[in-house]
Amino acid sequence: MQPLVLYDIVSNLPGHNVSPNPAKPRFVLSYKGLPFVTLWVEYSDISIAMRAIGAKPNKRQDGSDVYTVPVLSDPNTGALITDSLEIASYLEKTYPEKPIFPNNSESLIREFDPAHFRLIQPALKSIFVRTIEVFSPASAKSLIESRTMDIPLPWDENYDEDWALLEKGYNTACEWYQKTHGKWFMGDAFSYADIIVASYLLWFKRVLKEDEWVRISSWNGGKWAQILADVEKECKLA
Ligand SMILES: N[C@@H](CCC(=O)N[C@@H](CS)C(=O)NCC(=O)O)C(=O)O
């Protein structure tokens, strides 16, 4: 089997990975034990690089086209897929062993993805402030330009407010987890829902200052650091 190719955003952190959406397919590929290589793209070059390989653009909230990563290329089938959720769906159909949508849960988890994002979205500008610190100057500029459309500058003005919103979001996520017995979102069944949760936590852990990550780790009895560690172990990415 030829290695699959994952396109991800480069940062100046050791190991490069930082971005939550490409983290999702990385967890899936590793969980399923599929061979893969990562091609690192500057945030500022996403559009030119994805056009060059013939990837399909994604859609902005207003319906306009935008080139995004992750993109997955599978030389075994010729598939070239844009969007983390479509990549997850493709991998599950093409490589069904070690399911990530157990008990026919794909439709439900498709709804979980934006519902989970809505919990943390109000606090994102404080995380973007940290993200631009680990990008090259060109990519930092490009991230600011592309995200100020929906998150107006200045990004660090309501810092305390953002932390309160983030804690509130995770309190809600904790209530969701408590609805079932077992450590995963679906009780005893590991699923792509846990990968979604872990991918954002990984982003926070990678870009935040140590005391900021410790703060998140202290919420809900240490649940979030534990979930991230459990998912990394389950996917053999620890
Ligand atoms: N719904 C998409 C979102 C992907 C996305 O927004 N990717 C960001 C990086 S995490 C991106 O490529 N942004 C490029 C831009 O906004 O210009 C997915 O899940 O793959």
PDB file of C-alpha atoms and ligand atoms in Angstrom:
ATOM      1  CA  MET A   1       0.000   0.000   0.000  1.00  0.00           C
ATOM      2  CA  GLN A   2       1.298   3.449  -0.904  1.00  0.00           C
ATOM      3  CA  PRO A   3       1.325   6.107   1.830  1.00  0.00           C
ATOM      4  CA  LEU A   4      -1.548   8.577   1.801  1.00  0.00           C
ATOM      5  CA  VAL A   5      -0.599  12.272   1.692  1.00  0.00           C
ATOM      6  CA  LEU A   6      -1.978  14.734   4.233  1.00  0.00           C
ATOM      7  CA  TYR A   7      -1.627  18.465   3.587  1.00  0.00           C
ATOM      8  CA  ASP A   8      -1.241  20.401   6.843  1.00  0.00           C
ATOM      9  CA  ILE A   9      -0.163  23.887   7.957  1.00  0.00           C
ATOM     10  CA  VAL A  10       3.433  24.389   9.045  1.00  0.00           C
ATOM     11  CA  SER A  11       4.275  26.223  12.272  1.00  0.00           C
ATOM     12  CA  ASN A  12       7.619  26.944  13.882  1.00  0.00           C
ATOM     13  CA  LEU A  13       6.884  24.565  16.783  1.00  0.00           C
ATOM     14  CA  PRO A  14       8.812  21.264  16.972  1.00  0.00           C
ATOM     15  CA  GLY A  15       6.940  18.702  14.852  1.00  0.00           C
ATOM     16  CA  HIS A  16       5.213  21.583  12.969  1.00  0.00           C
ATOM     17  CA  ASN A  17       1.587  20.519  13.600  1.00  0.00           C
ATOM     18  CA  VAL A  18      -0.717  22.998  15.268  1.00  0.00           C
ATOM     19  CA  SER A  19      -3.945  23.395  13.343  1.00  0.00           C
ATOM     20  CA  PRO A  20      -7.105  21.589  14.581  1.00  0.00           C
ATOM     21  CA  ASN A  21      -8.745  20.650  11.284  1.00  0.00           C
ATOM     22  CA  PRO A  22      -5.714  18.786   9.853  1.00  0.00           C
ATOM     23  CA  ALA A  23      -5.258  17.163  13.290  1.00  0.00           C
ATOM     24  CA  LYS A  24      -8.565  15.319  12.799  1.00  0.00           C
ATOM     25  CA  PRO A  25      -7.464  13.265   9.727  1.00  0.00           C
ATOM     26  CA  ARG A  26      -4.050  12.717  11.325  1.00  0.00           C
ATOM     27  CA  PHE A  27      -5.745  11.049  14.297  1.00  0.00           C
ATOM     28  CA  VAL A  28      -7.972   9.000  11.962  1.00  0.00           C
ATOM     29  CA  LEU A  29      -5.098   7.819   9.734  1.00  0.00           C
ATOM     30  CA  SER A  30      -3.064   6.807  12.747  1.00  0.00           C
ATOM     31  CA  TYR A  31      -6.017   5.124  14.513  1.00  0.00           C
ATOM     32  CA  LYS A  32      -6.715   3.039  11.417  1.00  0.00           C
ATOM     33  CA  GLY A  33      -3.024   2.186  11.097  1.00  0.00           C
ATOM     34  CA  LEU A  34      -2.797   3.607   7.555  1.00  0.00           C
ATOM     35  CA  PRO A  35       0.622   4.700   6.242  1.00  0.00           C
ATOM     36  CA  PHE A  36       0.767   8.418   5.539  1.00  0.00           C
ATOM     37  CA  VAL A  37       3.146  11.305   4.975  1.00  0.00           C
ATOM     38  CA  THR A  38       2.496  14.957   5.757  1.00  0.00           C
ATOM     39  CA  LEU A  39       3.235  17.776   3.324  1.00  0.00           C
ATOM     40  CA  TRP A  40       3.611  21.059   5.186  1.00  0.00           C
ATOM     41  CA  VAL A  41       2.163  24.220   3.657  1.00  0.00           C
ATOM     42  CA  GLU A  42       2.551  27.822   4.833  1.00  0.00           C
ATOM     43  CA  TYR A  43      -0.844  29.256   5.800  1.00  0.00           C
ATOM     44  CA  SER A  44      -0.141  32.109   3.376  1.00  0.00           C
ATOM     45  CA  ASP A  45       0.390  29.597   0.514  1.00  0.00           C
ATOM     46  CA  ILE A  46      -2.713  27.387   1.049  1.00  0.00           C
ATOM     47  CA  SER A  47      -4.616  28.805  -1.886  1.00  0.00           C
ATOM     48  CA  ILE A  48      -1.750  28.592  -4.388  1.00  0.00           C
ATOM     49  CA  ALA A  49      -0.628  25.137  -3.191  1.00  0.00           C
ATOM     50  CA  MET A  50      -4.115  23.585  -3.192  1.00  0.00           C
ATOM     51  CA  ARG A  51      -4.916  25.045  -6.631  1.00  0.00           C
ATOM     52  CA  ALA A  52      -1.636  23.600  -7.927  1.00  0.00           C
ATOM     53  CA  ILE A  53      -2.576  20.042  -6.896  1.00  0.00           C
ATOM     54  CA  GLY A  54      -6.135  20.426  -8.246  1.00  0.00           C
ATOM     55  CA  ALA A  55      -7.903  20.268  -4.859  1.00  0.00           C
ATOM     56  CA  LYS A  56     -11.494  21.443  -4.653  1.00  0.00           C
ATOM     57  CA  PRO A  57     -12.122  24.704  -2.779  1.00  0.00           C
ATOM     58  CA  ASN A  58     -14.189  24.737   0.403  1.00  0.00           C
ATOM     59  CA  LYS A  59     -17.039  27.177   1.128  1.00  0.00           C
ATOM     60  CA  ARG A  60     -16.976  30.210   3.433  1.00  0.00           C
ATOM     61  CA  GLN A  61     -20.050  30.894   5.590  1.00  0.00           C
ATOM     62  CA  ASP A  62     -21.253  33.390   2.957  1.00  0.00           C
ATOM     63  CA  GLY A  63     -21.027  30.679   0.262  1.00  0.00           C
ATOM     64  CA  SER A  64     -17.893  32.011  -1.474  1.00  0.00           C
ATOM     65  CA  ASP A  65     -14.954  29.730  -2.356  1.00  0.00           C
ATOM     66  CA  VAL A  66     -11.894  29.393  -0.108  1.00  0.00           C
ATOM     67  CA  TYR A  67      -9.012  26.938  -0.407  1.00  0.00           C
ATOM     68  CA  THR A  68      -8.420  25.159   2.909  1.00  0.00           C
ATOM     69  CA  VAL A  69      -6.447  22.351   4.449  1.00  0.00           C
ATOM     70  CA  PRO A  70      -6.667  19.579   5.385  1.00  0.00           C
ATOM     71  CA  VAL A  71      -6.628  17.965   1.959  1.00  0.00           C
ATOM     72  CA  LEU A  72      -5.956  14.252   1.603  1.00  0.00           C
ATOM     73  CA  SER A  73      -4.510  12.559  -1.464  1.00  0.00           C
ATOM     74  CA  ASP A  74      -4.815   8.779  -1.669  1.00  0.00           C
ATOM     75  CA  PRO A  75      -2.526   7.398  -4.411  1.00  0.00           C
ATOM     76  CA  ASN A  76      -4.083   3.937  -3.935  1.00  0.00           C
ATOM     77  CA  THR A  77      -7.445   5.100  -5.283  1.00  0.00           C
ATOM     78  CA  GLY A  78      -6.651   8.452  -6.954  1.00  0.00           C
ATOM     79  CA  ALA A  79      -8.946  10.281  -4.498  1.00  0.00           C
ATOM     80  CA  LEU A  80      -8.205  13.920  -3.607  1.00  0.00           C
ATOM     81  CA  ILE A  81     -10.472  15.114  -0.801  1.00  0.00           C
ATOM     82  CA  THR A  82     -10.958  18.570   0.757  1.00  0.00           C
ATOM     83  CA  ASP A  83     -12.447  19.106   4.256  1.00  0.00           C
ATOM     84  CA  SER A  84     -11.772  17.178   7.462  1.00  0.00           C
ATOM     85  CA  LEU A  85     -15.265  15.690   7.726  1.00  0.00           C
ATOM     86  CA  GLU A  86     -15.280  14.533   4.091  1.00  0.00           C
ATOM     87  CA  ILE A  87     -11.822  13.020   4.608  1.00  0.00           C
ATOM     88  CA  ALA A  88     -13.073  11.153   7.704  1.00  0.00           C
ATOM     89  CA  SER A  89     -16.071   9.870   5.742  1.00  0.00           C
ATOM     90  CA  TYR A  90     -13.866   8.791   2.808  1.00  0.00           C
ATOM     91  CA  LEU A  91     -11.412   6.973   5.080  1.00  0.00           C
ATOM     92  CA  GLU A  92     -14.227   5.158   6.886  1.00  0.00           C
ATOM     93  CA  LYS A  93     -15.786   3.968   3.601  1.00  0.00           C
ATOM     94  CA  THR A  94     -12.498   3.045   1.947  1.00  0.00           C
ATOM     95  CA  TYR A  95     -10.758   1.572   5.003  1.00  0.00           C
ATOM     96  CA  PRO A  96     -13.601   0.349   7.261  1.00  0.00           C
ATOM     97  CA  GLU A  97     -11.464  -1.548   9.756  1.00  0.00           C
ATOM     98  CA  LYS A  98     -11.243   0.171  13.161  1.00  0.00           C
ATOM     99  CA  PRO A  99     -14.434   2.207  12.652  1.00  0.00           C
ATOM    100  CA  ILE A 100     -14.569   5.858  13.668  1.00  0.00           C
ATOM    101  CA  PHE A 101     -18.346   6.064  13.155  1.00  0.00           C
ATOM    102  CA  PRO A 102     -19.461   3.033  15.238  1.00  0.00           C
ATOM    103  CA  ASN A 103     -23.148   2.031  15.376  1.00  0.00           C
ATOM    104  CA  ASN A 104     -23.958   3.978  12.181  1.00  0.00           C
ATOM    105  CA  SER A 105     -23.150   7.238  13.962  1.00  0.00           C
ATOM    106  CA  GLU A 106     -21.829   9.243  10.983  1.00  0.00           C
ATOM    107  CA  SER A 107     -24.958  11.415  10.597  1.00  0.00           C
ATOM    108  CA  LEU A 108     -25.046  12.189  14.308  1.00  0.00           C
ATOM    109  CA  ILE A 109     -21.335  12.999  14.455  1.00  0.00           C
ATOM    110  CA  ARG A 110     -21.743  15.270  11.403  1.00  0.00           C
ATOM    111  CA  GLU A 111     -24.133  17.305  13.563  1.00  0.00           C
ATOM    112  CA  PHE A 112     -21.849  17.043  16.598  1.00  0.00           C
ATOM    113  CA  ASP A 113     -18.954  18.681  14.689  1.00  0.00           C
ATOM    114  CA  PRO A 114     -20.520  22.184  14.305  1.00  0.00           C
ATOM    115  CA  ALA A 115     -22.298  21.894  17.688  1.00  0.00           C
ATOM    116  CA  HIS A 116     -18.944  21.344  19.400  1.00  0.00           C
ATOM    117  CA  PHE A 117     -17.353  24.168  17.396  1.00  0.00           C
ATOM    118  CA  ARG A 118     -20.105  26.576  18.501  1.00  0.00           C
ATOM    119  CA  LEU A 119     -19.077  25.967  22.132  1.00  0.00           C
ATOM    120  CA  ILE A 120     -15.540  27.235  21.624  1.00  0.00           C
ATOM    121  CA  GLN A 121     -15.995  29.650  18.712  1.00  0.00           C
ATOM    122  CA  PRO A 122     -16.821  32.710  20.899  1.00  0.00           C
ATOM    123  CA  ALA A 123     -13.378  32.441  22.557  1.00  0.00           C
ATOM    124  CA  LEU A 124     -11.300  31.879  19.448  1.00  0.00           C
ATOM    125  CA  LYS A 125      -9.639  35.265  19.092  1.00  0.00           C
ATOM    126  CA  SER A 126      -7.487  34.694  22.195  1.00  0.00           C
ATOM    127  CA  ILE A 127      -6.297  31.423  20.639  1.00  0.00           C
ATOM    128  CA  PHE A 128      -5.591  33.120  17.292  1.00  0.00           C
ATOM    129  CA  VAL A 129      -3.415  35.640  19.130  1.00  0.00           C
ATOM    130  CA  ARG A 130      -1.259  32.730  20.296  1.00  0.00           C
ATOM    131  CA  THR A 131      -1.413  30.968  16.897  1.00  0.00           C
ATOM    132  CA  ILE A 132       0.095  33.895  15.002  1.00  0.00           C
ATOM    133  CA  GLU A 133       3.014  33.786  17.455  1.00  0.00           C
ATOM    134  CA  VAL A 134       4.019  30.343  16.085  1.00  0.00           C
ATOM    135  CA  PHE A 135       3.518  31.237  12.389  1.00  0.00           C
ATOM    136  CA  SER A 136       5.969  32.843   9.966  1.00  0.00           C
ATOM    137  CA  PRO A 137       5.381  36.606   9.488  1.00  0.00           C
ATOM    138  CA  ALA A 138       3.721  36.000   6.090  1.00  0.00           C
ATOM    139  CA  SER A 139       1.382  33.346   7.479  1.00  0.00           C
ATOM    140  CA  ALA A 140       0.561  35.418  10.572  1.00  0.00           C
ATOM    141  CA  LYS A 141      -0.414  38.321   8.299  1.00  0.00           C
ATOM    142  CA  SER A 142      -2.487  36.016   6.112  1.00  0.00           C
ATOM    143  CA  LEU A 143      -4.307  34.454   9.109  1.00  0.00           C
ATOM    144  CA  ILE A 144      -5.170  37.912  10.435  1.00  0.00           C
ATOM    145  CA  GLU A 145      -6.449  39.001   6.996  1.00  0.00           C
ATOM    146  CA  SER A 146      -8.592  35.915   6.465  1.00  0.00           C
ATOM    147  CA  ARG A 147     -10.080  35.657   9.966  1.00  0.00           C
ATOM    148  CA  THR A 148     -10.844  39.317  10.679  1.00  0.00           C
ATOM    149  CA  MET A 149     -13.769  38.951   8.264  1.00  0.00           C
ATOM    150  CA  ASP A 150     -15.670  37.032  10.946  1.00  0.00           C
ATOM    151  CA  ILE A 151     -13.619  37.951  14.056  1.00  0.00           C
ATOM    152  CA  PRO A 152     -12.883  41.698  13.942  1.00  0.00           C
ATOM    153  CA  LEU A 153      -9.638  43.087  15.372  1.00  0.00           C
ATOM    154  CA  PRO A 154      -8.354  43.763  18.014  1.00  0.00           C
ATOM    155  CA  TRP A 155      -8.172  40.094  18.975  1.00  0.00           C
ATOM    156  CA  ASP A 156      -6.906  40.332  22.548  1.00  0.00           C
ATOM    157  CA  GLU A 157      -9.164  43.039  23.929  1.00  0.00           C
ATOM    158  CA  ASN A 158     -11.629  40.825  25.806  1.00  0.00           C
ATOM    159  CA  TYR A 159      -9.162  38.282  27.063  1.00  0.00           C
ATOM    160  CA  ASP A 160     -10.880  37.558  30.421  1.00  0.00           C
ATOM    161  CA  GLU A 161     -14.230  37.411  28.710  1.00  0.00           C
ATOM    162  CA  ASP A 162     -12.873  34.856  26.212  1.00  0.00           C
ATOM    163  CA  TRP A 163     -11.619  32.613  29.000  1.00  0.00           C
ATOM    164  CA  ALA A 164     -15.011  32.762  30.732  1.00  0.00           C
ATOM    165  CA  LEU A 165     -16.711  31.847  27.422  1.00  0.00           C
ATOM    166  CA  LEU A 166     -14.302  28.981  26.817  1.00  0.00           C
ATOM    167  CA  GLU A 167     -14.873  27.585  30.317  1.00  0.00           C
ATOM    168  CA  LYS A 168     -18.630  27.837  29.807  1.00  0.00           C
ATOM    169  CA  GLY A 169     -18.302  25.948  26.501  1.00  0.00           C
ATOM    170  CA  TYR A 170     -16.330  23.156  28.121  1.00  0.00           C
ATOM    171  CA  ASN A 171     -18.839  22.944  30.986  1.00  0.00           C
ATOM    172  CA  THR A 172     -21.486  22.197  28.359  1.00  0.00           C
ATOM    173  CA  ALA A 173     -19.241  19.640  26.631  1.00  0.00           C
ATOM    174  CA  CYS A 174     -18.685  18.014  30.018  1.00  0.00           C
ATOM    175  CA  GLU A 175     -22.440  17.688  30.503  1.00  0.00           C
ATOM    176  CA  TRP A 176     -22.647  15.984  27.093  1.00  0.00           C
ATOM    177  CA  TYR A 177     -19.944  13.497  28.083  1.00  0.00           C
ATOM    178  CA  GLN A 178     -21.686  12.795  31.391  1.00  0.00           C
ATOM    179  CA  LYS A 179     -24.841  11.601  29.605  1.00  0.00           C
ATOM    180  CA  THR A 180     -23.217   8.211  28.955  1.00  0.00           C
ATOM    181  CA  HIS A 181     -21.137   5.812  31.054  1.00  0.00           C
ATOM    182  CA  GLY A 182     -17.602   5.226  29.862  1.00  0.00           C
ATOM    183  CA  LYS A 183     -14.748   7.570  29.029  1.00  0.00           C
ATOM    184  CA  TRP A 184     -15.750   8.351  25.429  1.00  0.00           C
ATOM    185  CA  PHE A 185     -18.461  10.624  24.051  1.00  0.00           C
ATOM    186  CA  MET A 186     -20.392   7.507  22.986  1.00  0.00           C
ATOM    187  CA  GLY A 187     -19.755   5.710  26.286  1.00  0.00           C
ATOM    188  CA  ASP A 188     -17.514   2.704  25.733  1.00  0.00           C
ATOM    189  CA  ALA A 189     -17.272   3.240  21.961  1.00  0.00           C
ATOM    190  CA  PHE A 190     -14.374   5.403  20.746  1.00  0.00           C
ATOM    191  CA  SER A 191     -15.461   7.571  17.819  1.00  0.00           C
ATOM    192  CA  TYR A 192     -14.672  10.533  15.592  1.00  0.00           C
ATOM    193  CA  ALA A 193     -16.518  12.737  18.148  1.00  0.00           C
ATOM    194  CA  ASP A 194     -13.623  12.186  20.582  1.00  0.00           C
ATOM    195  CA  ILE A 195     -11.148  12.964  17.784  1.00  0.00           C
ATOM    196  CA  ILE A 196     -12.908  16.291  17.130  1.00  0.00           C
ATOM    197  CA  VAL A 197     -12.732  17.232  20.831  1.00  0.00           C
ATOM    198  CA  ALA A 198      -9.071  16.197  21.079  1.00  0.00           C
ATOM    199  CA  SER A 199      -8.035  18.093  17.932  1.00  0.00           C
ATOM    200  CA  TYR A 200      -9.079  21.452  19.402  1.00  0.00           C
ATOM    201  CA  LEU A 201      -7.520  20.591  22.777  1.00  0.00           C
ATOM    202  CA  LEU A 202      -4.284  19.726  20.987  1.00  0.00           C
ATOM    203  CA  TRP A 203      -4.323  23.109  19.240  1.00  0.00           C
ATOM    204  CA  PHE A 204      -4.754  24.845  22.609  1.00  0.00           C
ATOM    205  CA  LYS A 205      -2.033  22.786  24.252  1.00  0.00           C
ATOM    206  CA  ARG A 206       0.374  23.507  21.380  1.00  0.00           C
ATOM    207  CA  VAL A 207      -0.089  27.281  21.094  1.00  0.00           C
ATOM    208  CA  LEU A 208      -1.084  28.469  24.582  1.00  0.00           C
ATOM    209  CA  LYS A 209       1.361  29.497  27.281  1.00  0.00           C
ATOM    210  CA  GLU A 210       1.930  26.744  29.806  1.00  0.00           C
ATOM    211  CA  ASP A 211      -0.118  28.446  32.540  1.00  0.00           C
ATOM    212  CA  GLU A 212      -2.991  28.932  30.084  1.00  0.00           C
ATOM    213  CA  TRP A 213      -3.050  25.226  29.214  1.00  0.00           C
ATOM    214  CA  VAL A 214      -2.837  24.399  32.944  1.00  0.00           C
ATOM    215  CA  ARG A 215      -5.912  26.564  33.415  1.00  0.00           C
ATOM    216  CA  ILE A 216      -7.906  24.553  30.823  1.00  0.00           C
ATOM    217  CA  SER A 217      -6.534  21.342  32.329  1.00  0.00           C
ATOM    218  CA  SER A 218      -7.984  22.309  35.716  1.00  0.00           C
ATOM    219  CA  TRP A 219     -11.564  22.610  34.428  1.00  0.00           C
ATOM    220  CA  ASN A 220     -14.069  19.801  35.040  1.00  0.00           C
ATOM    221  CA  GLY A 221     -11.705  17.846  37.285  1.00  0.00           C
ATOM    222  CA  GLY A 222      -8.902  17.622  34.710  1.00  0.00           C
ATOM    223  CA  LYS A 223     -11.202  16.069  32.111  1.00  0.00           C
ATOM    224  CA  TRP A 224      -9.773  17.831  29.058  1.00  0.00           C
ATOM    225  CA  ALA A 225      -6.116  16.997  29.549  1.00  0.00           C
ATOM    226  CA  GLN A 226      -7.278  13.421  30.202  1.00  0.00           C
ATOM    227  CA  ILE A 227      -9.425  13.218  27.040  1.00  0.00           C
ATOM    228  CA  LEU A 228      -6.535  14.520  24.945  1.00  0.00           C
ATOM    229  CA  ALA A 229      -4.139  11.984  26.485  1.00  0.00           C
ATOM    230  CA  ASP A 230      -6.699   9.151  26.031  1.00  0.00           C
ATOM    231  CA  VAL A 231      -7.307  10.001  22.353  1.00  0.00           C
ATOM    232  CA  GLU A 232      -3.576  10.314  21.634  1.00  0.00           C
ATOM    233  CA  LYS A 233      -3.040   6.895  23.201  1.00  0.00           C
ATOM    234  CA  GLU A 234      -6.011   5.303  21.403  1.00  0.00           C
ATOM    235  CA  CYS A 235      -4.713   6.673  18.071  1.00  0.00           C
ATOM    236  CA  LYS A 236      -1.077   5.812  18.864  1.00  0.00           C
ATOM    237  CA  LEU A 237      -0.035   9.435  18.491  1.00  0.00           C
ATOM    238  CA  ALA A 238       1.127   9.905  22.088  1.00  0.00           C
TER     239      ALA A 238
HETATM  240  N1  LIG B   1     -14.477  22.797   7.323  1.00  0.00           N
HETATM  241  C1  LIG B   1     -13.073  22.746   6.956  1.00  0.00           C
HETATM  242  C2  LIG B   1     -12.369  23.910   7.550  1.00  0.00           C
HETATM  243  C3  LIG B   1     -10.917  23.918   7.163  1.00  0.00           C
HETATM  244  C4  LIG B   1     -10.249  25.216   7.514  1.00  0.00           C
HETATM  245  O1  LIG B   1     -10.887  26.234   7.813  1.00  0.00           O
HETATM  246  N2  LIG B   1      -8.933  25.165   7.445  1.00  0.00           N
HETATM  247  C5  LIG B   1      -8.164  26.332   7.730  1.00  0.00           C
HETATM  248  C6  LIG B   1      -6.960  25.931   8.537  1.00  0.00           C
HETATM  249  S1  LIG B   1      -7.387  25.071  10.040  1.00  0.00           S
HETATM  250  C7  LIG B   1      -7.730  26.922   6.404  1.00  0.00           C
HETATM  251  O2  LIG B   1      -7.200  26.212   5.580  1.00  0.00           O
HETATM  252  N3  LIG B   1      -7.961  28.219   6.187  1.00  0.00           N
HETATM  253  C8  LIG B   1      -7.548  28.875   4.990  1.00  0.00           C
HETATM  254  C9  LIG B   1      -8.158  30.264   4.881  1.00  0.00           C
HETATM  255  O3  LIG B   1      -9.064  30.576   5.685  1.00  0.00           O
HETATM  256  O4  LIG B   1      -7.705  31.016   4.007  1.00  0.00           O
HETATM  257  C10 LIG B   1     -12.465  21.421   7.437  1.00  0.00           C
HETATM  258  O5  LIG B   1     -12.963  20.886   8.418  1.00  0.00           O
HETATM  259  O6  LIG B   1     -11.537  20.938   6.793  1.00  0.00           O
END
